[in-house]
């Protein structure tokens, strides 16, 4: 059961109406973050902190960084964490704030909390395994058991979760073929409008093996270079996490970044400097896999809300 | 001109020459993917609704909408006549366009009419109107069985619940947004 810290004020004393409404959620939030730390410490992961303000974010076509006095606020700690892998750290995790410009919606905040973890010597299949373990651990930590209720749904967290490849998902649910969707630049639209609604089921879903051009930092499959070893987690209609077997080929990585930068340039978006120090470090990075998981959305799952505003202290609109 | 990132609920835009209001809006963005803007739109002229998903590259024209202060004159068939107080120009709104507003229209009432170009689309009433009660059961003092309210009819034919002490011939204030009784108005 949740241990309630003695410092919590009763709702009647909280002047701010929204904070009062979110009071239980903030308590669960604190417990989840405590549980995440416990989970990774138990597994001998090292907690790290990398700088939030950086000179060169990863050039990804559809992720916009917030400028900060000539540098940028990071959109993910990925590049710095991979430099740590290259420097010899083998199991690391980080809980940090990330910033993505112009992202605001029911499931999006321009400032949000991310959990990333990386491990050397493994691939994305093992990360899937750890995701299942993490959610089961947190659910037990909150006293919730293996099957939880989320809004009007039941989510069965027991292993194994469902695994569907992107190709199979397109064949089953998309009106456009995967090839056609890629050609017309409608991949995201097909996933969001036609595939995602089918991924809302009693078990969490791993959607895996994306077209290689959609995984700028992911390793391609040995037997099929057109596919990137990347997966996303869908749970209760929420997209929760994105993971890769990490790309360690420097030339390939530079080529992908060059391509992403060209796309950004075509779309009239800010082009970021090439992250040269990261590319140099990649020479020393062993095979590894890693993942970015949205903590706010994970909290939404365990607090039963469909609105990200309900799980944070203050949204930008309230500041 | 609007960009897709300007889209939000209640925004009015122009598509193929018609004004539309966004009735439902959802920002969707796969983590690594492009931003999508899922909208439900209602045509402000004919009421037709449709759903569409826009992308960040889409742009929209602003709808040429304008509100004018006008005065209610009289009904004509199932249409209602209003006059511009500056130009004396007259326009007609249908019963459908008025909706519940027709319950509160009395002679010379000043209202705001929404126009798309020259086409009137809808009406905004003052928040409160004062109407004369034309029918109400008499109040028997001390009759507690009658409860806290009774139905009364006002001059427009609109029926609502009012406290038992409201009598025929009196004026009452009504909230046009909810259609509810607010208070009795002393002459």
Tab-separated table of C-alpha atoms in Angstrom:
chain	number	residue	atom	x	y	z
A	1	UNK	CA	0.000	0.000	0.000
A	2	UNK	CA	1.017	3.593	-0.508
A	3	UNK	CA	2.721	5.129	2.479
A	4	UNK	CA	1.400	8.686	2.808
A	5	UNK	CA	4.120	11.126	3.846
A	6	UNK	CA	3.182	13.156	6.912
A	7	UNK	CA	3.883	16.448	5.155
A	8	UNK	CA	0.841	16.143	2.868
A	9	UNK	CA	-1.663	18.885	3.625
A	10	UNK	CA	-5.321	18.068	3.721
A	11	UNK	CA	-7.197	19.108	0.595
A	12	UNK	CA	-9.100	21.800	2.487
A	13	UNK	CA	-5.872	23.695	3.164
A	14	UNK	CA	-4.743	23.695	-0.458
A	15	UNK	CA	-5.713	27.050	-1.937
A	16	UNK	CA	-4.984	26.196	-5.548
A	17	UNK	CA	-7.942	24.275	-6.905
A	18	UNK	CA	-5.975	22.352	-9.538
A	19	UNK	CA	-3.294	21.310	-7.094
A	20	UNK	CA	-6.020	20.026	-4.818
A	21	UNK	CA	-7.620	18.006	-7.572
A	22	UNK	CA	-4.249	16.546	-8.469
A	23	UNK	CA	-3.279	15.854	-4.863
A	24	UNK	CA	-3.659	12.084	-4.987
A	25	UNK	CA	-2.057	11.981	-8.396
A	26	UNK	CA	0.981	13.905	-7.162
A	27	UNK	CA	1.325	11.407	-4.353
A	28	UNK	CA	1.209	8.488	-6.788
A	29	UNK	CA	3.643	10.388	-9.025
A	30	UNK	CA	6.175	10.673	-6.200
A	31	UNK	CA	5.759	6.987	-5.379
A	32	UNK	CA	6.230	5.911	-9.002
A	33	UNK	CA	9.436	7.912	-9.344
A	34	UNK	CA	10.682	6.447	-6.064
A	35	UNK	CA	9.759	2.977	-7.378
A	36	UNK	CA	11.583	3.526	-10.669
A	37	UNK	CA	14.782	4.446	-8.785
A	38	UNK	CA	14.394	1.375	-6.593
A	39	UNK	CA	13.928	-0.879	-9.632
A	40	UNK	CA	17.095	0.294	-11.355
A	41	UNK	CA	19.205	0.468	-8.204
A	42	UNK	CA	18.198	-3.146	-7.428
A	43	UNK	CA	19.443	-4.097	-10.905
A	44	UNK	CA	22.810	-2.342	-10.460
A	45	UNK	CA	22.079	0.509	-12.847
A	46	UNK	CA	23.931	3.745	-12.173
A	47	UNK	CA	21.782	6.871	-11.990
A	48	UNK	CA	23.309	9.697	-14.046
A	49	UNK	CA	22.534	13.333	-14.746
A	50	UNK	CA	23.512	14.839	-18.093
A	51	UNK	CA	23.268	18.551	-18.994
A	52	UNK	CA	19.840	19.843	-19.997
A	53	UNK	CA	21.266	22.746	-22.010
A	54	UNK	CA	23.325	21.462	-24.948
A	55	UNK	CA	24.894	22.897	-28.119
A	56	UNK	CA	23.693	20.231	-30.583
A	57	UNK	CA	20.526	18.172	-30.146
A	58	UNK	CA	20.065	15.053	-32.286
A	59	UNK	CA	18.877	16.214	-35.708
A	60	UNK	CA	15.482	14.528	-35.988
A	61	UNK	CA	13.013	15.727	-38.599
A	62	UNK	CA	9.946	16.123	-36.407
A	63	UNK	CA	11.404	16.998	-33.004
A	64	UNK	CA	11.942	20.695	-32.341
A	65	UNK	CA	14.281	21.882	-29.622
A	66	UNK	CA	13.676	25.036	-27.583
A	67	UNK	CA	16.540	27.520	-28.211
A	68	UNK	CA	18.419	28.681	-25.135
A	69	UNK	CA	20.891	31.525	-25.570
A	70	UNK	CA	22.554	30.092	-28.675
A	71	UNK	CA	22.315	26.500	-27.427
A	72	UNK	CA	19.242	24.308	-26.967
A	73	UNK	CA	17.333	22.589	-24.191
A	74	UNK	CA	17.672	18.877	-24.768
A	75	UNK	CA	14.773	16.983	-26.351
A	76	UNK	CA	16.152	13.751	-24.864
A	77	UNK	CA	19.335	12.913	-22.935
A	78	UNK	CA	20.143	10.232	-25.531
A	79	UNK	CA	23.349	11.600	-27.049
A	80	UNK	CA	24.997	12.363	-23.712
A	81	UNK	CA	23.979	8.995	-22.271
A	82	UNK	CA	25.471	7.184	-25.242
A	83	UNK	CA	28.716	9.089	-24.714
A	84	UNK	CA	28.725	7.624	-21.217
A	85	UNK	CA	28.324	4.127	-22.709
A	86	UNK	CA	31.283	4.895	-24.965
A	87	UNK	CA	33.217	6.064	-21.905
A	88	UNK	CA	32.790	2.640	-20.298
A	89	UNK	CA	29.610	2.817	-18.224
A	90	UNK	CA	27.606	-0.314	-18.959
A	91	UNK	CA	24.237	0.179	-17.209
A	92	UNK	CA	22.898	3.688	-16.742
A	93	UNK	CA	19.534	5.348	-16.150
A	94	UNK	CA	18.350	8.933	-15.908
A	95	UNK	CA	15.153	10.718	-14.891
A	96	UNK	CA	15.114	14.224	-16.333
A	97	UNK	CA	13.009	17.017	-17.792
A	98	UNK	CA	12.984	17.269	-21.584
A	99	UNK	CA	11.683	20.059	-23.777
A	100	UNK	CA	10.014	19.774	-27.159
A	101	UNK	CA	8.851	22.957	-28.775
A	102	UNK	CA	5.202	23.385	-29.827
A	103	UNK	CA	4.057	20.021	-28.450
A	104	UNK	CA	0.888	20.588	-26.434
A	105	UNK	CA	-2.184	18.419	-26.290
A	106	UNK	CA	-4.100	16.052	-24.088
A	107	UNK	CA	-1.069	13.726	-23.994
A	108	UNK	CA	1.672	16.298	-24.616
A	109	UNK	CA	3.444	18.953	-22.606
A	110	UNK	CA	6.320	20.994	-24.058
A	111	UNK	CA	8.189	20.278	-20.804
A	112	UNK	CA	7.863	16.704	-19.618
A	113	UNK	CA	9.665	14.099	-17.558
A	114	UNK	CA	11.483	11.272	-19.271
A	115	UNK	CA	13.111	8.077	-18.063
A	116	UNK	CA	15.926	6.718	-20.205
A	117	UNK	CA	17.992	3.659	-19.584
A	118	UNK	CA	20.787	2.000	-21.562
A	119	UNK	CA	22.633	-1.254	-21.224
A	120	UNK	CA	25.574	-2.630	-23.159
A	121	UNK	CA	25.707	-6.117	-24.634
A	122	UNK	CA	21.956	-6.450	-25.227
A	123	UNK	CA	19.465	-5.707	-27.997
A	124	UNK	CA	15.920	-4.355	-28.090
A	125	UNK	CA	14.327	-7.722	-27.205
A	126	UNK	CA	15.919	-7.579	-23.789
A	127	UNK	CA	14.699	-4.007	-23.280
A	128	UNK	CA	11.148	-5.272	-23.915
A	129	UNK	CA	11.716	-7.771	-21.156
A	130	UNK	CA	12.890	-5.062	-18.763
A	131	UNK	CA	9.860	-2.895	-19.616
A	132	UNK	CA	7.547	-5.720	-18.587
A	133	UNK	CA	9.511	-6.157	-15.355
A	134	UNK	CA	9.486	-2.418	-14.619
A	135	UNK	CA	5.710	-2.049	-14.967
A	136	UNK	CA	5.063	-5.140	-12.847
A	137	UNK	CA	7.469	-3.841	-10.197
A	138	UNK	CA	5.819	-0.397	-10.098
A	139	UNK	CA	2.355	-1.898	-9.942
A	140	UNK	CA	3.366	-4.050	-6.955
A	141	UNK	CA	5.162	-1.086	-5.403
A	142	UNK	CA	1.851	0.855	-5.519
A	143	UNK	CA	-0.011	-2.140	-4.117
A	144	UNK	CA	-1.951	-2.603	-7.337
A	145	UNK	CA	-1.273	-6.160	-8.475
A	146	UNK	CA	-0.644	-7.543	-11.950
A	147	UNK	CA	-3.941	-6.568	-13.529
A	148	UNK	CA	-4.792	-2.910	-13.201
A	149	UNK	CA	-7.804	-0.831	-14.127
A	150	UNK	CA	-7.227	2.082	-16.466
A	151	UNK	CA	-10.350	4.208	-17.019
A	152	UNK	CA	-12.941	1.722	-18.332
A	153	UNK	CA	-10.289	-0.805	-19.348
A	154	UNK	CA	-8.438	-3.651	-17.745
A	155	UNK	CA	-4.704	-3.825	-18.402
A	156	UNK	CA	-3.051	-7.155	-17.773
A	157	UNK	CA	0.631	-6.438	-17.080
A	158	UNK	CA	1.661	-10.102	-16.822
A	159	UNK	CA	4.356	-11.358	-19.182
A	160	UNK	CA	4.549	-11.679	-22.084
A	161	UNK	CA	3.026	-8.552	-23.568
A	162	UNK	CA	1.741	-8.562	-27.139
A	163	UNK	CA	4.288	-8.056	-29.928
A	164	UNK	CA	3.185	-6.848	-33.376
A	165	UNK	CA	5.588	-5.847	-36.136
A	166	UNK	CA	4.911	-2.596	-37.972
A	167	UNK	CA	4.567	-4.560	-41.211
A	168	UNK	CA	1.909	-6.887	-39.745
A	169	UNK	CA	0.063	-3.934	-38.192
A	170	UNK	CA	-0.108	-2.220	-41.584
A	171	UNK	CA	-1.318	-5.399	-43.255
A	172	UNK	CA	-4.066	-5.874	-40.665
A	173	UNK	CA	-5.300	-2.344	-40.035
A	174	UNK	CA	-4.030	0.286	-42.454
A	175	UNK	CA	-5.941	1.276	-45.606
A	176	UNK	CA	-2.578	2.140	-47.203
A	177	UNK	CA	0.240	-0.372	-47.578
A	178	UNK	CA	3.405	0.331	-45.604
A	179	UNK	CA	5.268	1.146	-48.833
A	180	UNK	CA	2.562	3.523	-50.036
A	181	UNK	CA	2.321	5.224	-46.650
A	182	UNK	CA	6.101	5.800	-46.632
A	183	UNK	CA	6.052	7.074	-50.201
A	184	UNK	CA	3.230	9.566	-49.473
A	185	UNK	CA	4.702	10.619	-46.120
A	186	UNK	CA	1.545	9.375	-44.373
A	187	UNK	CA	3.112	6.769	-42.083
A	188	UNK	CA	2.349	8.678	-38.869
A	189	UNK	CA	-1.198	9.422	-39.980
A	190	UNK	CA	-1.847	5.708	-40.683
A	191	UNK	CA	-0.381	4.703	-37.318
A	192	UNK	CA	-2.240	7.372	-35.337
A	193	UNK	CA	-5.614	7.145	-37.079
A	194	UNK	CA	-5.862	3.511	-38.205
A	195	UNK	CA	-3.437	1.320	-36.270
A	196	UNK	CA	-3.337	2.825	-32.762
A	197	UNK	CA	-7.091	2.351	-32.158
A	198	UNK	CA	-6.525	-1.417	-32.599
A	199	UNK	CA	-3.660	-1.449	-30.129
A	200	UNK	CA	-5.978	-0.545	-27.262
A	201	UNK	CA	-6.429	-3.960	-25.702
A	202	UNK	CA	-6.151	-5.832	-22.437
A	203	UNK	CA	-2.411	-6.261	-22.738
A	204	UNK	CA	0.278	-3.695	-23.424
A	205	UNK	CA	1.581	-3.879	-26.989
A	206	UNK	CA	5.088	-3.661	-28.420
A	207	UNK	CA	4.907	-2.307	-31.967
A	208	UNK	CA	8.319	-3.212	-33.411
A	209	UNK	CA	10.587	-3.142	-36.472
A	210	UNK	CA	10.131	0.255	-38.091
A	211	UNK	CA	11.237	1.301	-41.585
A	212	UNK	CA	14.903	2.207	-41.259
A	213	UNK	CA	14.323	5.856	-42.219
A	214	UNK	CA	12.145	6.226	-39.089
A	215	UNK	CA	14.856	5.236	-36.651
A	216	UNK	CA	17.603	7.819	-37.012
A	217	UNK	CA	19.588	6.397	-34.100
A	218	UNK	CA	18.567	2.745	-34.364
A	219	UNK	CA	20.566	-0.179	-35.692
A	220	UNK	CA	19.178	-1.889	-38.784
A	221	UNK	CA	18.461	-5.606	-38.753
A	222	UNK	CA	21.304	-7.839	-39.850
A	223	UNK	CA	19.093	-9.862	-42.208
A	224	UNK	CA	17.037	-6.908	-43.444
A	225	UNK	CA	18.749	-3.516	-43.735
A	226	UNK	CA	15.428	-1.809	-44.582
A	227	UNK	CA	14.181	-2.384	-41.036
A	228	UNK	CA	15.368	-0.660	-37.860
A	229	UNK	CA	15.415	-2.522	-34.542
A	230	UNK	CA	13.086	-0.078	-32.883
A	231	UNK	CA	9.925	-0.547	-30.837
A	232	UNK	CA	7.241	1.530	-29.173
A	233	UNK	CA	4.993	0.604	-26.271
A	234	UNK	CA	1.249	1.204	-26.434
A	235	UNK	CA	-0.887	0.815	-23.349
A	236	UNK	CA	-4.509	1.831	-22.839
A	237	UNK	CA	-4.370	4.041	-25.932
A	238	UNK	CA	-1.208	5.851	-24.806
A	239	UNK	CA	2.139	5.715	-26.548
A	240	UNK	CA	4.521	5.260	-23.643
A	241	UNK	CA	8.037	4.575	-24.820
A	242	UNK	CA	10.424	4.332	-27.730
A	243	UNK	CA	13.423	1.995	-27.818
A	244	UNK	CA	16.220	0.867	-30.098
A	245	UNK	CA	19.058	-1.475	-30.518
A	246	UNK	CA	21.515	1.386	-30.769
A	247	UNK	CA	23.266	2.285	-33.979
A	248	UNK	CA	27.051	2.166	-33.402
A	249	UNK	CA	28.280	2.518	-36.974
A	250	UNK	CA	29.732	6.033	-37.174
A	251	UNK	CA	29.475	6.445	-40.940
A	252	UNK	CA	25.910	5.166	-40.976
A	253	UNK	CA	24.991	7.487	-38.090
A	254	UNK	CA	26.532	10.501	-39.818
A	255	UNK	CA	24.642	9.654	-43.024
A	256	UNK	CA	21.330	9.373	-41.132
A	257	UNK	CA	21.900	12.688	-39.345
A	258	UNK	CA	22.769	14.338	-42.650
A	259	UNK	CA	19.515	13.052	-44.089
A	260	UNK	CA	17.448	14.236	-41.119
A	261	UNK	CA	19.101	17.657	-41.286
A	262	UNK	CA	18.281	17.849	-44.998
A	263	UNK	CA	14.622	17.065	-44.209
A	264	UNK	CA	14.545	19.774	-41.564
A	265	UNK	CA	16.061	22.215	-44.031
A	266	UNK	CA	13.432	21.299	-46.671
A	267	UNK	CA	10.638	21.858	-44.152
A	268	UNK	CA	12.058	25.262	-43.252
A	269	UNK	CA	12.899	24.148	-39.686
A	270	UNK	CA	15.916	25.213	-37.663
A	271	UNK	CA	18.868	22.991	-38.552
A	272	UNK	CA	20.973	22.017	-35.583
A	273	UNK	CA	24.770	21.753	-35.641
A	274	UNK	CA	26.075	18.249	-36.366
A	275	UNK	CA	26.732	16.603	-32.965
A	276	UNK	CA	30.366	15.948	-33.820
A	277	UNK	CA	31.590	15.014	-30.340
A	278	UNK	CA	28.854	12.399	-30.122
A	279	UNK	CA	29.833	10.968	-33.513
A	280	UNK	CA	33.480	10.804	-32.429
A	281	UNK	CA	32.475	8.967	-29.252
A	282	UNK	CA	30.435	6.441	-31.216
A	283	UNK	CA	33.710	4.765	-32.286
A	284	UNK	CA	34.056	3.471	-28.723
A	285	UNK	CA	30.426	2.595	-28.061
A	286	UNK	CA	29.789	-1.124	-27.592
A	287	UNK	CA	26.634	-2.867	-28.845
A	288	UNK	CA	23.810	-1.751	-26.617
A	289	UNK	CA	20.127	-0.983	-26.408
A	290	UNK	CA	18.229	1.798	-24.742
A	291	UNK	CA	14.829	3.312	-24.250
A	292	UNK	CA	13.034	6.583	-23.522
A	293	UNK	CA	9.840	6.292	-21.507
A	294	UNK	CA	7.437	9.140	-20.760
A	295	UNK	CA	7.058	9.186	-17.001
A	296	UNK	CA	4.047	11.524	-17.071
A	297	UNK	CA	2.158	9.072	-19.285
A	298	UNK	CA	3.211	6.147	-17.111
A	299	UNK	CA	1.702	8.052	-14.180
A	300	UNK	CA	-1.458	8.608	-16.227
A	301	UNK	CA	-1.774	4.813	-16.537
A	302	UNK	CA	-1.510	4.281	-12.780
A	303	UNK	CA	-3.744	7.226	-11.850
A	304	UNK	CA	-6.406	6.354	-14.414
A	305	UNK	CA	-6.461	9.662	-16.263
A	306	UNK	CA	-6.457	10.428	-19.985
A	307	UNK	CA	-5.190	13.990	-19.517
A	308	UNK	CA	-1.521	14.740	-18.893
A	309	UNK	CA	-2.516	17.960	-17.067
A	310	UNK	CA	-3.838	15.780	-14.229
A	311	UNK	CA	-0.434	14.360	-13.295
A	312	UNK	CA	1.767	17.465	-13.126
A	313	UNK	CA	1.892	20.298	-10.591
A	314	UNK	CA	1.410	23.106	-13.093
A	315	UNK	CA	0.918	23.193	-16.859
A	316	UNK	CA	2.468	26.080	-18.860
A	317	UNK	CA	-0.973	27.707	-19.058
A	318	UNK	CA	-1.105	27.938	-15.237
A	319	UNK	CA	2.228	29.723	-14.899
B	1	UNK	CA	-3.838	32.913	-42.408
B	2	UNK	CA	-3.576	30.197	-39.799
B	3	UNK	CA	-1.029	27.402	-39.502
B	4	UNK	CA	-2.011	23.932	-38.352
B	5	UNK	CA	-0.386	24.691	-34.996
B	6	UNK	CA	-2.936	27.508	-34.467
B	7	UNK	CA	-5.869	25.069	-34.634
B	8	UNK	CA	-7.891	24.706	-31.433
B	9	UNK	CA	-11.450	24.170	-30.322
B	10	UNK	CA	-13.852	26.960	-31.371
B	11	UNK	CA	-11.426	28.448	-33.910
B	12	UNK	CA	-13.223	29.597	-37.066
B	13	UNK	CA	-11.543	28.967	-40.408
B	14	UNK	CA	-12.519	29.102	-44.066
B	15	UNK	CA	-12.403	26.015	-46.290
B	16	UNK	CA	-13.511	26.052	-49.944
B	17	UNK	CA	-15.248	29.377	-49.429
B	18	UNK	CA	-17.325	28.364	-46.398
B	19	UNK	CA	-16.819	29.273	-42.732
B	20	UNK	CA	-16.215	26.347	-40.365
B	21	UNK	CA	-15.954	26.169	-36.612
B	22	UNK	CA	-13.748	23.503	-34.976
B	23	UNK	CA	-16.016	21.624	-32.578
B	24	UNK	CA	-13.520	19.014	-31.424
B	25	UNK	CA	-9.757	19.146	-31.512
B	26	UNK	CA	-6.984	16.767	-30.639
B	27	UNK	CA	-3.235	17.234	-31.003
B	28	UNK	CA	-1.641	13.911	-31.904
B	29	UNK	CA	2.060	13.300	-32.255
B	30	UNK	CA	3.818	10.001	-32.329
B	31	UNK	CA	7.088	10.521	-30.359
B	32	UNK	CA	9.373	10.508	-33.382
B	33	UNK	CA	6.728	11.340	-35.947
B	34	UNK	CA	5.040	14.392	-37.366
B	35	UNK	CA	2.409	16.449	-35.575
B	36	UNK	CA	-1.185	15.680	-36.542
B	37	UNK	CA	-4.213	17.785	-35.769
B	38	UNK	CA	-7.444	15.800	-35.624
B	39	UNK	CA	-10.449	18.058	-35.977
B	40	UNK	CA	-14.198	17.842	-36.135
B	41	UNK	CA	-15.551	20.785	-38.092
B	42	UNK	CA	-19.026	22.213	-38.510
B	43	UNK	CA	-20.033	24.271	-41.529
B	44	UNK	CA	-21.420	27.484	-40.031
B	45	UNK	CA	-23.842	28.031	-42.921
B	46	UNK	CA	-25.467	24.621	-43.438
B	47	UNK	CA	-24.465	22.849	-40.210
B	48	UNK	CA	-22.806	19.902	-41.982
B	49	UNK	CA	-20.108	18.218	-39.910
B	50	UNK	CA	-17.008	16.306	-40.895
B	51	UNK	CA	-13.786	14.978	-39.440
B	52	UNK	CA	-10.348	15.611	-40.827
B	53	UNK	CA	-6.754	15.130	-39.798
B	54	UNK	CA	-4.472	18.006	-40.737
B	55	UNK	CA	-0.666	18.039	-40.860
B	56	UNK	CA	1.798	20.763	-39.898
B	57	UNK	CA	2.254	21.776	-43.547
B	58	UNK	CA	-1.456	22.671	-43.905
B	59	UNK	CA	-2.524	26.305	-43.762
B	60	UNK	CA	-5.973	27.877	-43.462
B	61	UNK	CA	-7.681	31.101	-44.376
B	62	UNK	CA	-9.292	33.085	-41.600
B	63	UNK	CA	-13.073	33.245	-41.931
B	64	UNK	CA	-14.393	36.729	-42.716
B	65	UNK	CA	-16.686	36.928	-39.702
B	66	UNK	CA	-17.994	40.034	-38.074
B	67	UNK	CA	-20.522	40.841	-35.343
B	68	UNK	CA	-22.957	43.730	-35.769
B	69	UNK	CA	-25.210	45.361	-33.196
B	70	UNK	CA	-28.806	45.068	-34.422
B	71	UNK	CA	-32.322	45.554	-33.139
B	72	UNK	CA	-35.104	42.980	-33.286
B	73	UNK	CA	-38.125	44.241	-35.225
B	74	UNK	CA	-40.798	41.590	-35.885
B	75	UNK	CA	-41.448	37.988	-36.974
B	76	UNK	CA	-42.447	37.269	-40.558
B	77	UNK	CA	-43.603	33.722	-41.227
B	78	UNK	CA	-40.894	31.541	-39.742
B	79	UNK	CA	-38.303	34.276	-40.169
B	80	UNK	CA	-37.299	37.039	-37.831
B	81	UNK	CA	-36.397	40.537	-38.937
B	82	UNK	CA	-33.500	42.554	-37.463
B	83	UNK	CA	-32.280	46.070	-38.269
B	84	UNK	CA	-28.773	47.510	-38.262
B	85	UNK	CA	-28.893	50.505	-35.931
B	86	UNK	CA	-26.393	52.505	-38.005
B	87	UNK	CA	-27.360	51.729	-41.606
B	88	UNK	CA	-31.033	50.772	-41.033
B	89	UNK	CA	-30.323	47.770	-43.253
B	90	UNK	CA	-32.592	44.807	-42.458
B	91	UNK	CA	-31.752	41.108	-42.348
B	92	UNK	CA	-33.732	37.946	-41.643
B	93	UNK	CA	-32.746	34.974	-39.511
B	94	UNK	CA	-34.584	31.660	-39.649
B	95	UNK	CA	-36.088	29.975	-36.625
B	96	UNK	CA	-33.377	27.333	-36.926
B	97	UNK	CA	-30.598	29.930	-36.838
B	98	UNK	CA	-32.125	31.518	-33.747
B	99	UNK	CA	-32.475	28.292	-31.780
B	100	UNK	CA	-33.434	28.999	-28.174
B	101	UNK	CA	-32.913	32.737	-28.700
B	102	UNK	CA	-36.437	33.072	-30.088
B	103	UNK	CA	-37.759	32.450	-26.560
B	104	UNK	CA	-36.375	35.806	-25.473
B	105	UNK	CA	-36.992	38.096	-28.449
B	106	UNK	CA	-39.093	41.121	-27.571
B	107	UNK	CA	-39.634	44.295	-29.579
B	108	UNK	CA	-36.585	46.548	-29.882
B	109	UNK	CA	-34.233	44.117	-28.111
B	110	UNK	CA	-30.613	44.904	-29.021
B	111	UNK	CA	-28.632	41.841	-30.058
B	112	UNK	CA	-25.365	40.930	-31.800
B	113	UNK	CA	-25.711	39.221	-35.183
B	114	UNK	CA	-22.766	37.226	-36.579
B	115	UNK	CA	-22.146	37.703	-40.309
B	116	UNK	CA	-20.022	35.797	-42.816
B	117	UNK	CA	-19.595	38.449	-45.509
B	118	UNK	CA	-23.232	39.503	-46.006
B	119	UNK	CA	-24.742	36.249	-44.756
B	120	UNK	CA	-26.146	36.324	-41.224
B	121	UNK	CA	-25.206	33.126	-39.332
B	122	UNK	CA	-26.367	33.466	-35.774
B	123	UNK	CA	-27.262	35.621	-32.844
B	124	UNK	CA	-25.881	36.516	-29.428
B	125	UNK	CA	-28.403	37.845	-26.924
B	126	UNK	CA	-27.690	40.041	-23.941
B	127	UNK	CA	-27.022	37.759	-20.934
B	128	UNK	CA	-30.219	38.916	-19.229
B	129	UNK	CA	-33.615	39.957	-20.548
B	130	UNK	CA	-36.674	41.238	-18.675
B	131	UNK	CA	-39.980	39.723	-19.785
B	132	UNK	CA	-43.575	40.153	-18.593
B	133	UNK	CA	-45.340	37.147	-17.091
B	134	UNK	CA	-48.526	36.480	-19.042
B	135	UNK	CA	-49.686	33.371	-17.218
B	136	UNK	CA	-49.096	32.131	-13.693
B	137	UNK	CA	-51.239	30.265	-11.235
B	138	UNK	CA	-52.258	32.509	-8.322
B	139	UNK	CA	-50.185	32.238	-5.156
B	140	UNK	CA	-51.966	31.058	-2.036
B	141	UNK	CA	-50.013	32.334	0.947
B	142	UNK	CA	-49.088	29.603	3.355
B	143	UNK	CA	-49.631	26.848	0.802
B	144	UNK	CA	-46.460	24.853	1.417
B	145	UNK	CA	-47.667	21.830	-0.526
B	146	UNK	CA	-47.201	23.715	-3.814
B	147	UNK	CA	-43.396	23.474	-3.448
B	148	UNK	CA	-40.677	25.964	-4.208
B	149	UNK	CA	-41.480	26.729	-7.815
B	150	UNK	CA	-44.281	26.769	-10.344
B	151	UNK	CA	-44.473	26.988	-14.139
B	152	UNK	CA	-45.066	30.457	-15.553
B	153	UNK	CA	-45.423	31.695	-19.147
B	154	UNK	CA	-43.859	34.928	-20.404
B	155	UNK	CA	-44.871	37.239	-23.253
B	156	UNK	CA	-42.893	35.336	-25.888
B	157	UNK	CA	-44.759	32.131	-25.028
B	158	UNK	CA	-41.706	30.682	-23.301
B	159	UNK	CA	-42.462	28.635	-20.199
B	160	UNK	CA	-40.114	28.333	-17.240
B	161	UNK	CA	-40.079	27.637	-13.510
B	162	UNK	CA	-40.342	30.591	-11.128
B	163	UNK	CA	-40.851	30.949	-7.364
B	164	UNK	CA	-44.521	30.682	-6.232
B	165	UNK	CA	-44.835	34.406	-5.424
B	166	UNK	CA	-44.400	35.483	-9.089
B	167	UNK	CA	-47.728	36.697	-10.439
B	168	UNK	CA	-49.274	37.579	-13.798
B	169	UNK	CA	-48.393	41.022	-15.108
B	170	UNK	CA	-45.059	41.163	-13.240
B	171	UNK	CA	-41.685	41.411	-14.978
B	172	UNK	CA	-39.001	38.840	-14.343
B	173	UNK	CA	-35.307	38.719	-15.307
B	174	UNK	CA	-34.188	35.621	-17.202
B	175	UNK	CA	-30.656	34.415	-17.902
B	176	UNK	CA	-30.654	33.841	-21.690
B	177	UNK	CA	-27.662	31.465	-21.474
B	178	UNK	CA	-29.488	28.978	-19.255
B	179	UNK	CA	-33.116	30.023	-19.761
B	180	UNK	CA	-33.547	30.195	-15.974
B	181	UNK	CA	-35.406	32.630	-13.742
B	182	UNK	CA	-33.085	35.100	-11.979
B	183	UNK	CA	-35.222	37.592	-10.076
B	184	UNK	CA	-38.459	39.571	-10.031
B	185	UNK	CA	-38.144	43.102	-11.403
B	186	UNK	CA	-39.999	45.855	-9.562
B	187	UNK	CA	-41.523	48.463	-11.894
